[in-house]
Amino acid sequence: MWPYSLALSYKALYTCYSNGDNPYLTLTYLHFIARKEWIGSASLVYFILMPGFFIVNGILTGTGINSPIVNYNPEEILNVRLLTIPVEDTVYGYAQFLLVIYFFKQFQNRHNEK
């Protein structure tokens, strides 16, 4: 999805960051530089968590309510939505999920070394 969204969104700053730089750099670092073997397991867990993500993010972006709590500027996103959720949110959430696990494990290892 990265080259596709980046090519379509060179003027859409949020999409460039959320689907371009952030996930690409995160996955590149974790897989090729840090060589973390837990990425596959973490990806499965993220997939399992997606129903909760769709419920919460759906409500925040207007699914089932009169007006959304969170608004996105249509000029800054691809404007491709899953219900009312911008598709960029799923990719951005995945990258953030991986980074939280990475830093948790890093701090856990430092704590265990002491």
mmCIF file of C-alpha atoms in Angstrom:
data_model
loop_
_atom_site.group_PDB
_atom_site.id
_atom_site.type_symbol
_atom_site.label_atom_id
_atom_site.label_comp_id
_atom_site.label_asym_id
_atom_site.label_seq_id
_atom_site.Cartn_x
_atom_site.Cartn_y
_atom_site.Cartn_z
ATOM 1 C CA MET A 1 0.000 0.000 0.000
ATOM 2 C CA TRP A 2 2.925 2.350 0.666
ATOM 3 C CA PRO A 3 3.918 3.205 -2.927
ATOM 4 C CA TYR A 4 0.255 3.422 -3.958
ATOM 5 C CA SER A 5 -0.785 5.792 -1.207
ATOM 6 C CA LEU A 6 2.377 7.850 -1.442
ATOM 7 C CA ALA A 7 1.949 8.323 -5.186
ATOM 8 C CA LEU A 8 -1.666 9.381 -4.753
ATOM 9 C CA SER A 9 -1.100 11.599 -1.773
ATOM 10 C CA TYR A 10 1.912 13.766 -2.407
ATOM 11 C CA LYS A 11 -0.307 16.753 -1.558
ATOM 12 C CA ALA A 12 -2.021 15.012 1.366
ATOM 13 C CA LEU A 13 0.365 15.500 4.263
ATOM 14 C CA TYR A 14 -1.380 13.156 6.731
ATOM 15 C CA THR A 15 -1.443 10.317 4.216
ATOM 16 C CA CYS A 16 2.200 10.838 3.257
ATOM 17 C CA TYR A 17 3.226 10.493 6.872
ATOM 18 C CA SER A 18 0.766 7.870 8.089
ATOM 19 C CA ASN A 19 1.009 5.549 5.079
ATOM 20 C CA GLY A 20 4.390 6.538 3.759
ATOM 21 C CA ASP A 21 7.251 7.427 6.013
ATOM 22 C CA ASN A 22 6.069 6.110 9.357
ATOM 23 C CA PRO A 23 5.096 2.486 8.553
ATOM 24 C CA TYR A 24 7.773 2.067 5.906
ATOM 25 C CA LEU A 25 10.574 3.250 8.176
ATOM 26 C CA THR A 26 9.190 1.328 11.153
ATOM 27 C CA LEU A 27 8.987 -1.977 9.285
ATOM 28 C CA THR A 28 12.334 -1.432 7.571
ATOM 29 C CA TYR A 29 14.038 -0.760 10.884
ATOM 30 C CA LEU A 30 12.371 -3.593 12.806
ATOM 31 C CA HIS A 31 12.844 -6.218 10.093
ATOM 32 C CA PHE A 32 16.174 -5.390 8.460
ATOM 33 C CA ILE A 33 18.140 -3.445 11.072
ATOM 34 C CA ALA A 34 16.884 -4.614 14.474
ATOM 35 C CA ARG A 35 15.979 -8.048 13.027
ATOM 36 C CA LYS A 36 13.021 -8.572 15.329
ATOM 37 C CA GLU A 37 11.392 -11.965 14.869
ATOM 38 C CA TRP A 38 8.184 -11.085 16.695
ATOM 39 C CA ILE A 39 6.766 -8.940 13.848
ATOM 40 C CA GLY A 40 4.653 -11.833 12.512
ATOM 41 C CA SER A 41 3.150 -12.582 15.916
ATOM 42 C CA ALA A 42 2.524 -8.891 16.540
ATOM 43 C CA SER A 43 0.815 -8.584 13.157
ATOM 44 C CA LEU A 44 -1.529 -11.441 14.050
ATOM 45 C CA VAL A 45 -2.371 -9.772 17.372
ATOM 46 C CA TYR A 46 -3.033 -6.468 15.573
ATOM 47 C CA PHE A 47 -5.419 -8.281 13.213
ATOM 48 C CA ILE A 48 -7.225 -9.807 16.209
ATOM 49 C CA LEU A 49 -7.541 -6.330 17.785
ATOM 50 C CA MET A 50 -9.057 -4.791 14.642
ATOM 51 C CA PRO A 51 -12.748 -5.332 15.585
ATOM 52 C CA GLY A 52 -12.224 -3.193 18.700
ATOM 53 C CA PHE A 53 -10.366 -0.620 16.619
ATOM 54 C CA PHE A 54 -13.268 -0.425 14.164
ATOM 55 C CA ILE A 55 -15.818 -0.001 16.948
ATOM 56 C CA VAL A 56 -13.951 2.760 18.798
ATOM 57 C CA ASN A 57 -12.537 4.578 15.772
ATOM 58 C CA GLY A 58 -15.849 4.164 13.948
ATOM 59 C CA ILE A 59 -17.734 5.911 16.724
ATOM 60 C CA LEU A 60 -15.105 8.667 16.926
ATOM 61 C CA THR A 61 -15.330 9.316 13.182
ATOM 62 C CA GLY A 62 -19.122 9.273 13.048
ATOM 63 C CA THR A 63 -20.422 5.725 12.598
ATOM 64 C CA GLY A 64 -23.780 5.519 14.345
ATOM 65 C CA ILE A 65 -23.796 9.063 15.744
ATOM 66 C CA ASN A 66 -25.163 12.338 14.403
ATOM 67 C CA SER A 67 -21.865 14.192 14.118
ATOM 68 C CA PRO A 68 -18.307 12.864 14.327
ATOM 69 C CA ILE A 69 -16.110 13.592 17.318
ATOM 70 C CA VAL A 70 -12.986 13.537 15.130
ATOM 71 C CA ASN A 71 -12.975 15.255 11.747
ATOM 72 C CA TYR A 72 -10.423 14.787 8.978
ATOM 73 C CA ASN A 73 -9.712 17.368 6.315
ATOM 74 C CA PRO A 74 -10.657 15.589 3.047
ATOM 75 C CA GLU A 75 -7.829 17.419 1.277
ATOM 76 C CA GLU A 76 -5.243 15.856 3.610
ATOM 77 C CA ILE A 77 -6.314 12.211 3.292
ATOM 78 C CA LEU A 78 -6.998 9.809 0.439
ATOM 79 C CA ASN A 79 -10.681 10.017 1.397
ATOM 80 C CA VAL A 80 -10.968 6.236 1.116
ATOM 81 C CA ARG A 81 -12.914 5.130 4.156
ATOM 82 C CA LEU A 82 -13.885 1.900 5.876
ATOM 83 C CA LEU A 83 -17.336 2.941 7.080
ATOM 84 C CA THR A 84 -16.335 6.403 8.352
ATOM 85 C CA ILE A 85 -12.718 5.543 9.233
ATOM 86 C CA PRO A 86 -9.973 6.830 6.920
ATOM 87 C CA VAL A 87 -7.945 3.886 5.621
ATOM 88 C CA GLU A 88 -4.772 5.685 6.714
ATOM 89 C CA ASP A 89 -5.714 5.139 10.356
ATOM 90 C CA THR A 90 -5.320 1.368 10.095
ATOM 91 C CA VAL A 91 -1.816 1.612 8.626
ATOM 92 C CA TYR A 92 -0.747 4.321 11.062
ATOM 93 C CA GLY A 93 -2.160 2.302 13.973
ATOM 94 C CA TYR A 94 -0.204 -0.760 12.859
ATOM 95 C CA ALA A 95 3.079 1.153 12.819
ATOM 96 C CA GLN A 96 2.360 2.667 16.235
ATOM 97 C CA PHE A 97 1.422 -0.760 17.618
ATOM 98 C CA LEU A 98 4.756 -2.200 16.454
ATOM 99 C CA LEU A 99 6.689 0.722 17.930
ATOM 100 C CA VAL A 100 4.974 0.343 21.320
ATOM 101 C CA ILE A 101 5.928 -3.347 21.416
ATOM 102 C CA TYR A 102 9.484 -2.563 20.343
ATOM 103 C CA PHE A 103 10.033 0.074 23.034
ATOM 104 C CA PHE A 104 8.295 -2.032 25.683
ATOM 105 C CA LYS A 105 10.680 -4.894 24.954
ATOM 106 C CA GLN A 106 13.671 -2.533 24.913
ATOM 107 C CA PHE A 107 12.813 -1.094 28.341
ATOM 108 C CA GLN A 108 11.974 -4.544 29.671
ATOM 109 C CA ASN A 109 15.405 -5.821 28.596
ATOM 110 C CA ARG A 110 17.139 -2.845 30.249
ATOM 111 C CA HIS A 111 15.218 -3.437 33.459
ATOM 112 C CA ASN A 112 16.087 -7.162 33.467
ATOM 113 C CA GLU A 113 19.803 -6.414 32.960
ATOM 114 C CA LYS A 114 20.009 -4.398 36.201
#
